[in-house]
PDB file of C-alpha atoms and ligand atoms in Angstrom:
ATOM      1  CA  MET A   1       9.795 -21.024  -1.534  1.00  0.00           C
ATOM      2  CA  LYS A   2       6.882 -18.611  -1.464  1.00  0.00           C
ATOM      3  CA  LYS A   3       7.685 -14.928  -1.594  1.00  0.00           C
ATOM      4  CA  LYS A   4       6.938 -13.114   1.635  1.00  0.00           C
ATOM      5  CA  LEU A   5       4.862  -9.994   2.142  1.00  0.00           C
ATOM      6  CA  ALA A   6       4.766  -7.685   5.130  1.00  0.00           C
ATOM      7  CA  ILE A   7       1.668  -5.511   5.472  1.00  0.00           C
ATOM      8  CA  LEU A   8       1.705  -2.203   7.331  1.00  0.00           C
ATOM      9  CA  LEU A   9      -1.633  -0.673   8.235  1.00  0.00           C
ATOM     10  CA  SER A  10      -3.279   1.776  10.625  1.00  0.00           C
ATOM     11  CA  GLY A  11      -6.997   1.100  10.374  1.00  0.00           C
ATOM     12  CA  ARG A  12      -9.739  -0.767   8.552  1.00  0.00           C
ATOM     13  CA  GLY A  13      -7.443  -2.982   6.524  1.00  0.00           C
ATOM     14  CA  SER A  14      -9.693  -3.687   3.543  1.00  0.00           C
ATOM     15  CA  ASN A  15      -6.711  -3.603   1.159  1.00  0.00           C
ATOM     16  CA  PHE A  16      -4.896  -6.059   3.406  1.00  0.00           C
ATOM     17  CA  GLU A  17      -7.943  -8.340   3.245  1.00  0.00           C
ATOM     18  CA  ALA A  18      -8.083  -8.013  -0.546  1.00  0.00           C
ATOM     19  CA  ILE A  19      -4.438  -9.101  -0.711  1.00  0.00           C
ATOM     20  CA  ALA A  20      -5.163 -12.031   1.620  1.00  0.00           C
ATOM     21  CA  ARG A  21      -8.145 -13.020  -0.579  1.00  0.00           C
ATOM     22  CA  ALA A  22      -6.042 -12.871  -3.742  1.00  0.00           C
ATOM     23  CA  ILE A  23      -3.525 -15.221  -2.125  1.00  0.00           C
ATOM     24  CA  GLU A  24      -6.306 -17.550  -0.977  1.00  0.00           C
ATOM     25  CA  ALA A  25      -7.774 -17.570  -4.509  1.00  0.00           C
ATOM     26  CA  GLY A  26      -4.413 -18.491  -6.009  1.00  0.00           C
ATOM     27  CA  LYS A  27      -4.160 -15.174  -7.881  1.00  0.00           C
ATOM     28  CA  LEU A  28      -1.115 -14.089  -5.948  1.00  0.00           C
ATOM     29  CA  ASN A  29       1.655 -16.550  -5.266  1.00  0.00           C
ATOM     30  CA  ALA A  30       2.915 -15.263  -1.923  1.00  0.00           C
ATOM     31  CA  GLU A  31       2.392 -15.498   1.795  1.00  0.00           C
ATOM     32  CA  ILE A  32       1.791 -12.809   4.378  1.00  0.00           C
ATOM     33  CA  ALA A  33       4.664 -13.092   6.838  1.00  0.00           C
ATOM     34  CA  VAL A  34       3.484 -10.348   9.172  1.00  0.00           C
ATOM     35  CA  VAL A  35       0.871  -7.627   9.572  1.00  0.00           C
ATOM     36  CA  ILE A  36       2.052  -4.619  11.555  1.00  0.00           C
ATOM     37  CA  SER A  37      -0.116  -1.783  12.820  1.00  0.00           C
ATOM     38  CA  ASN A  38       1.010   1.447  14.412  1.00  0.00           C
ATOM     39  CA  ARG A  39      -2.431   1.804  16.023  1.00  0.00           C
ATOM     40  CA  PRO A  40      -3.480  -0.597  18.766  1.00  0.00           C
ATOM     41  CA  GLY A  41      -7.196  -0.685  17.878  1.00  0.00           C
ATOM     42  CA  ALA A  42      -6.805  -1.149  14.114  1.00  0.00           C
ATOM     43  CA  ARG A  43      -9.501  -3.386  12.689  1.00  0.00           C
ATOM     44  CA  GLY A  44      -6.990  -4.778  10.200  1.00  0.00           C
ATOM     45  CA  LEU A  45      -4.913  -6.109  13.084  1.00  0.00           C
ATOM     46  CA  ASP A  46      -7.892  -7.991  14.511  1.00  0.00           C
ATOM     47  CA  ARG A  47      -8.670  -9.433  11.082  1.00  0.00           C
ATOM     48  CA  ALA A  48      -5.072 -10.564  10.717  1.00  0.00           C
ATOM     49  CA  LYS A  49      -5.343 -12.421  14.033  1.00  0.00           C
ATOM     50  CA  GLU A  50      -8.647 -13.984  12.966  1.00  0.00           C
ATOM     51  CA  LEU A  51      -6.945 -15.209   9.807  1.00  0.00           C
ATOM     52  CA  GLY A  52      -4.221 -16.806  11.913  1.00  0.00           C
ATOM     53  CA  LEU A  53      -1.526 -14.470  10.641  1.00  0.00           C
ATOM     54  CA  GLU A  54       1.323 -13.034  12.664  1.00  0.00           C
ATOM     55  CA  ALA A  55      -0.079  -9.690  13.840  1.00  0.00           C
ATOM     56  CA  VAL A  56       2.161  -7.179  15.554  1.00  0.00           C
ATOM     57  CA  CYS A  57       1.249  -3.849  17.102  1.00  0.00           C
ATOM     58  CA  LEU A  58       4.053  -1.298  17.216  1.00  0.00           C
ATOM     59  CA  PRO A  59       2.415   1.839  18.640  1.00  0.00           C
ATOM     60  CA  SER A  60       3.793   5.017  17.147  1.00  0.00           C
ATOM     61  CA  ARG A  61       2.223   7.608  19.416  1.00  0.00           C
ATOM     62  CA  GLY A  62       4.844   9.809  21.024  1.00  0.00           C
ATOM     63  CA  VAL A  63       7.754   8.082  19.268  1.00  0.00           C
ATOM     64  CA  ALA A  64      10.092  10.228  17.141  1.00  0.00           C
ATOM     65  CA  ARG A  65       9.818   9.352  13.464  1.00  0.00           C
ATOM     66  CA  GLU A  66      13.373   8.030  12.996  1.00  0.00           C
ATOM     67  CA  ASP A  67      13.197   6.011  16.222  1.00  0.00           C
ATOM     68  CA  TYR A  68       9.912   4.524  15.147  1.00  0.00           C
ATOM     69  CA  ASP A  69      11.239   3.568  11.745  1.00  0.00           C
ATOM     70  CA  ALA A  70      14.299   1.945  13.339  1.00  0.00           C
ATOM     71  CA  ARG A  71      11.952  -0.250  15.409  1.00  0.00           C
ATOM     72  CA  LEU A  72       9.941  -1.015  12.305  1.00  0.00           C
ATOM     73  CA  VAL A  73      13.075  -2.047  10.404  1.00  0.00           C
ATOM     74  CA  ASP A  74      14.089  -4.382  13.269  1.00  0.00           C
ATOM     75  CA  GLU A  75      10.659  -5.984  13.373  1.00  0.00           C
ATOM     76  CA  LEU A  76      10.464  -6.335   9.594  1.00  0.00           C
ATOM     77  CA  LYS A  77      13.922  -7.874   9.342  1.00  0.00           C
ATOM     78  CA  ARG A  78      12.829 -10.653  11.689  1.00  0.00           C
ATOM     79  CA  HIS A  79      10.304 -11.682   9.020  1.00  0.00           C
ATOM     80  CA  ASN A  80      12.537 -11.244   6.010  1.00  0.00           C
ATOM     81  CA  PRO A  81       9.883  -9.878   3.611  1.00  0.00           C
ATOM     82  CA  ASP A  82      10.446  -9.647  -0.147  1.00  0.00           C
ATOM     83  CA  VAL A  83       7.959  -6.803  -0.429  1.00  0.00           C
ATOM     84  CA  ILE A  84       6.456  -4.442   2.141  1.00  0.00           C
ATOM     85  CA  CYS A  85       2.928  -3.232   1.387  1.00  0.00           C
ATOM     86  CA  LEU A  86       1.670  -0.049   2.972  1.00  0.00           C
ATOM     87  CA  ALA A  87      -2.094  -0.485   3.135  1.00  0.00           C
ATOM     88  CA  GLY A  88      -3.606   2.536   4.795  1.00  0.00           C
ATOM     89  CA  PHE A  89      -0.477   3.065   6.896  1.00  0.00           C
ATOM     90  CA  MET A  90      -0.899   6.645   8.044  1.00  0.00           C
ATOM     91  CA  ARG A  91       2.719   7.612   8.529  1.00  0.00           C
ATOM     92  CA  LEU A  92       5.343   9.160   6.328  1.00  0.00           C
ATOM     93  CA  LEU A  93       8.414   6.958   6.211  1.00  0.00           C
ATOM     94  CA  THR A  94      11.858   8.371   6.966  1.00  0.00           C
ATOM     95  CA  PRO A  95      15.035   7.427   5.083  1.00  0.00           C
ATOM     96  CA  VAL A  96      15.712   4.913   7.882  1.00  0.00           C
ATOM     97  CA  MET A  97      12.939   2.695   6.484  1.00  0.00           C
ATOM     98  CA  ILE A  98      13.338   3.611   2.848  1.00  0.00           C
ATOM     99  CA  GLU A  99      17.067   2.912   2.727  1.00  0.00           C
ATOM    100  CA  ALA A 100      16.640  -0.407   4.536  1.00  0.00           C
ATOM    101  CA  PHE A 101      14.153  -1.675   1.924  1.00  0.00           C
ATOM    102  CA  ARG A 102      14.666   0.524  -1.120  1.00  0.00           C
ATOM    103  CA  GLY A 103      12.626  -0.526  -4.139  1.00  0.00           C
ATOM    104  CA  ARG A 104      10.697  -3.037  -2.079  1.00  0.00           C
ATOM    105  CA  ILE A 105       8.127  -0.799  -0.367  1.00  0.00           C
ATOM    106  CA  LEU A 106       4.769  -0.307  -2.117  1.00  0.00           C
ATOM    107  CA  ASN A 107       1.911   2.037  -1.277  1.00  0.00           C
ATOM    108  CA  ILE A 108      -1.638   2.425  -2.518  1.00  0.00           C
ATOM    109  CA  HIS A 109      -3.155   5.872  -2.879  1.00  0.00           C
ATOM    110  CA  PRO A 110      -6.795   6.690  -3.717  1.00  0.00           C
ATOM    111  CA  SER A 111      -6.205   9.040  -6.668  1.00  0.00           C
ATOM    112  CA  LEU A 112      -4.537   9.034 -10.049  1.00  0.00           C
ATOM    113  CA  LEU A 113      -1.165  10.393  -8.942  1.00  0.00           C
ATOM    114  CA  PRO A 114       0.433  12.871  -9.311  1.00  0.00           C
ATOM    115  CA  ALA A 115      -3.016  14.456  -8.861  1.00  0.00           C
ATOM    116  CA  PHE A 116      -4.198  14.816  -5.288  1.00  0.00           C
ATOM    117  CA  PRO A 117      -1.406  13.424  -3.128  1.00  0.00           C
ATOM    118  CA  GLY A 118      -1.701  13.491   0.655  1.00  0.00           C
ATOM    119  CA  LEU A 119      -4.759  13.266   2.843  1.00  0.00           C
ATOM    120  CA  ASP A 120      -8.382  13.269   1.675  1.00  0.00           C
ATOM    121  CA  ALA A 121      -7.545  12.464  -1.936  1.00  0.00           C
ATOM    122  CA  GLN A 122     -11.150  11.578  -2.781  1.00  0.00           C
ATOM    123  CA  ARG A 123     -12.434  14.877  -1.378  1.00  0.00           C
ATOM    124  CA  GLN A 124      -9.717  16.761  -3.268  1.00  0.00           C
ATOM    125  CA  ALA A 125     -10.788  15.057  -6.509  1.00  0.00           C
ATOM    126  CA  LEU A 126     -14.465  15.805  -5.949  1.00  0.00           C
ATOM    127  CA  GLU A 127     -13.822  19.438  -5.072  1.00  0.00           C
ATOM    128  CA  HIS A 128     -11.552  19.890  -8.065  1.00  0.00           C
ATOM    129  CA  GLY A 129     -14.288  18.649 -10.359  1.00  0.00           C
ATOM    130  CA  VAL A 130     -12.324  15.980 -12.225  1.00  0.00           C
ATOM    131  CA  ARG A 131     -14.434  13.530 -14.225  1.00  0.00           C
ATOM    132  CA  PHE A 132     -12.102  10.641 -13.485  1.00  0.00           C
ATOM    133  CA  SER A 133     -10.138   9.724 -10.441  1.00  0.00           C
ATOM    134  CA  GLY A 134      -8.919   6.292  -9.366  1.00  0.00           C
ATOM    135  CA  CYS A 135      -6.092   4.663  -7.532  1.00  0.00           C
ATOM    136  CA  THR A 136      -2.347   4.284  -7.839  1.00  0.00           C
ATOM    137  CA  VAL A 137       0.046   1.653  -6.545  1.00  0.00           C
ATOM    138  CA  HIS A 138       3.565   3.062  -6.461  1.00  0.00           C
ATOM    139  CA  PHE A 139       7.005   2.469  -5.030  1.00  0.00           C
ATOM    140  CA  VAL A 140       7.673   4.503  -1.919  1.00  0.00           C
ATOM    141  CA  ASP A 141      10.458   7.056  -1.951  1.00  0.00           C
ATOM    142  CA  GLU A 142      11.302   9.953   0.358  1.00  0.00           C
ATOM    143  CA  GLY A 143       8.489  12.164  -0.967  1.00  0.00           C
ATOM    144  CA  LEU A 144       4.760  12.244  -0.325  1.00  0.00           C
ATOM    145  CA  ASP A 145       3.028   9.723  -2.640  1.00  0.00           C
ATOM    146  CA  SER A 146       5.742  10.448  -5.159  1.00  0.00           C
ATOM    147  CA  GLY A 147       7.563   7.223  -6.126  1.00  0.00           C
ATOM    148  CA  PRO A 148       7.461   5.430  -9.515  1.00  0.00           C
ATOM    149  CA  ILE A 149       3.984   4.252 -10.514  1.00  0.00           C
ATOM    150  CA  ILE A 150       3.393   0.511 -10.847  1.00  0.00           C
ATOM    151  CA  VAL A 151      -0.354   0.210 -11.525  1.00  0.00           C
ATOM    152  CA  GLN A 152      -3.182   2.715 -11.921  1.00  0.00           C
ATOM    153  CA  ALA A 153      -6.908   2.236 -12.396  1.00  0.00           C
ATOM    154  CA  ALA A 154      -9.285   4.998 -13.445  1.00  0.00           C
ATOM    155  CA  VAL A 155     -12.737   5.380 -11.914  1.00  0.00           C
ATOM    156  CA  PRO A 156     -15.436   7.793 -13.131  1.00  0.00           C
ATOM    157  CA  VAL A 157     -16.686  10.592 -10.916  1.00  0.00           C
ATOM    158  CA  LYS A 158     -20.489  10.805 -11.163  1.00  0.00           C
ATOM    159  CA  ASP A 159     -22.592  13.932 -10.805  1.00  0.00           C
ATOM    160  CA  GLY A 160     -24.318  12.827  -7.629  1.00  0.00           C
ATOM    161  CA  ASP A 161     -21.150  11.582  -5.956  1.00  0.00           C
ATOM    162  CA  THR A 162     -20.342  12.279  -2.340  1.00  0.00           C
ATOM    163  CA  VAL A 163     -16.915  11.695  -0.807  1.00  0.00           C
ATOM    164  CA  GLU A 164     -18.320   8.410   0.524  1.00  0.00           C
ATOM    165  CA  SER A 165     -19.731   7.113  -2.766  1.00  0.00           C
ATOM    166  CA  LEU A 166     -16.609   8.074  -4.697  1.00  0.00           C
ATOM    167  CA  SER A 167     -14.364   6.530  -2.029  1.00  0.00           C
ATOM    168  CA  GLU A 168     -16.345   3.303  -2.220  1.00  0.00           C
ATOM    169  CA  ARG A 169     -16.006   3.105  -6.016  1.00  0.00           C
ATOM    170  CA  ILE A 170     -12.282   3.834  -5.810  1.00  0.00           C
ATOM    171  CA  LEU A 171     -11.825   1.285  -3.013  1.00  0.00           C
ATOM    172  CA  GLU A 172     -13.234  -1.452  -5.232  1.00  0.00           C
ATOM    173  CA  ALA A 173     -10.622  -0.574  -7.849  1.00  0.00           C
ATOM    174  CA  GLU A 174      -7.927  -0.529  -5.150  1.00  0.00           C
ATOM    175  CA  HIS A 175      -8.759  -4.077  -4.118  1.00  0.00           C
ATOM    176  CA  ALA A 176      -8.106  -5.309  -7.656  1.00  0.00           C
ATOM    177  CA  ALA A 177      -5.093  -3.084  -8.349  1.00  0.00           C
ATOM    178  CA  TYR A 178      -3.003  -3.856  -5.272  1.00  0.00           C
ATOM    179  CA  PRO A 179      -2.695  -7.638  -5.769  1.00  0.00           C
ATOM    180  CA  ARG A 180      -1.916  -7.024  -9.440  1.00  0.00           C
ATOM    181  CA  ALA A 181       0.896  -4.616  -8.611  1.00  0.00           C
ATOM    182  CA  ILE A 182       2.323  -6.944  -5.967  1.00  0.00           C
ATOM    183  CA  ALA A 183       2.297  -9.836  -8.431  1.00  0.00           C
ATOM    184  CA  LEU A 184       4.231  -7.776 -10.955  1.00  0.00           C
ATOM    185  CA  VAL A 185       6.848  -6.698  -8.430  1.00  0.00           C
ATOM    186  CA  LEU A 186       7.250 -10.234  -7.069  1.00  0.00           C
ATOM    187  CA  SER A 187       7.646 -11.595 -10.596  1.00  0.00           C
ATOM    188  CA  GLY A 188      10.561  -9.229 -11.203  1.00  0.00           C
ATOM    189  CA  ALA A 189       9.306  -8.800 -14.788  1.00  0.00           C
ATOM    190  CA  TYR A 190       9.827  -5.035 -14.890  1.00  0.00           C
ATOM    191  CA  ARG A 191      12.583  -2.503 -15.137  1.00  0.00           C
ATOM    192  CA  THR A 192      12.576   0.956 -13.597  1.00  0.00           C
ATOM    193  CA  GLU A 193      13.710   3.654 -16.036  1.00  0.00           C
ATOM    194  CA  GLY A 194      13.778   6.908 -14.109  1.00  0.00           C
ATOM    195  CA  ARG A 195      10.197   7.316 -12.975  1.00  0.00           C
ATOM    196  CA  ARG A 196       8.824   4.736 -15.401  1.00  0.00           C
ATOM    197  CA  VAL A 197       8.130   1.154 -14.414  1.00  0.00           C
ATOM    198  CA  VAL A 198       8.388  -0.731 -17.694  1.00  0.00           C
ATOM    199  CA  ARG A 199       7.013  -4.249 -17.974  1.00  0.00           C
ATOM    200  CA  LEU A 200       9.338  -6.801 -19.518  1.00  0.00           C
ATOM    201  CA  LYS A 201       7.869  -9.018 -22.204  1.00  0.00           C
ATOM    202  CA  GLU A 202       7.064 -12.564 -21.124  1.00  0.00           C
ATOM    203  CA  LYS A 203       9.469 -15.044 -22.618  1.00  0.00           C
TER     204      LYS A 203
HETATM  205  C1  LIG B 301      -7.261   3.360   1.106  1.00  0.00           C
HETATM  206  O1  LIG B 301      -8.142   4.229   0.470  1.00  0.00           O
HETATM  207  C2  LIG B 301      -5.850   3.568   0.615  1.00  0.00           C
HETATM  208  O2  LIG B 301      -5.782   3.948  -0.731  1.00  0.00           O
HETATM  209  C3  LIG B 301      -5.368   4.689   1.494  1.00  0.00           C
HETATM  210  O3  LIG B 301      -5.936   4.434   2.746  1.00  0.00           O
HETATM  211  C4  LIG B 301      -7.126   3.666   2.584  1.00  0.00           C
HETATM  212  C5  LIG B 301      -6.949   2.425   3.402  1.00  0.00           C
HETATM  213  O4  LIG B 301      -8.094   1.639   3.440  1.00  0.00           O
HETATM  214  N1  LIG B 301      -3.920   4.759   1.494  1.00  0.00           N
HETATM  215  P1  LIG B 301      -8.047   0.192   4.069  1.00  0.00           P
HETATM  216  O5  LIG B 301      -7.485   0.337   5.478  1.00  0.00           O
HETATM  217  O6  LIG B 301      -7.154  -0.658   3.204  1.00  0.00           O
HETATM  218  O7  LIG B 301      -9.459  -0.303   4.091  1.00  0.00           O
END
């Protein structure tokens, strides 16, 4: 049986599409069981429908965080995902979600964590003057972009960069990193030692 992914997004959905492409190309042995958006107009939701995937909108506006997460847990459980991928999902999860799927929720963040967590990571990197930034795929815990790191990719910051040009370069790295991290987690060939995700040697 193929392993099942659930994708949570709020907007454009380019990481979701990169994951879908990796599956299509045979680089990721999984299927997308459901795509859920908390925003009705999310482009990623439309793309999911176009791709013939199960696309669910669970609007979050005006819903208390715990109540929302309880609804999310109910919806996710109907699809029985092995791994839940946050892909531009613009909400902090409460323990209601995290405890229901501990160790199985992944997020992608556009910086080399622990530098520049939170919003506008690319702008933070540019303003700080770092010469390298990048992206991080990590397990989600109760903190803000704080869980154990699964995959990182470094990207140079160039002198003429704007937030847009840097974001674009980082996004390209994100599209390669996310499927790689998902593949590792689905394979189970790792062990978490404190904060460290250690790869197990192939037999
Ligand atoms: C990405 O930069 C991701 O790292 C961040 O939100 C953005 C989502 O982009 N968490 P997209 O919706 O996947 O195109």
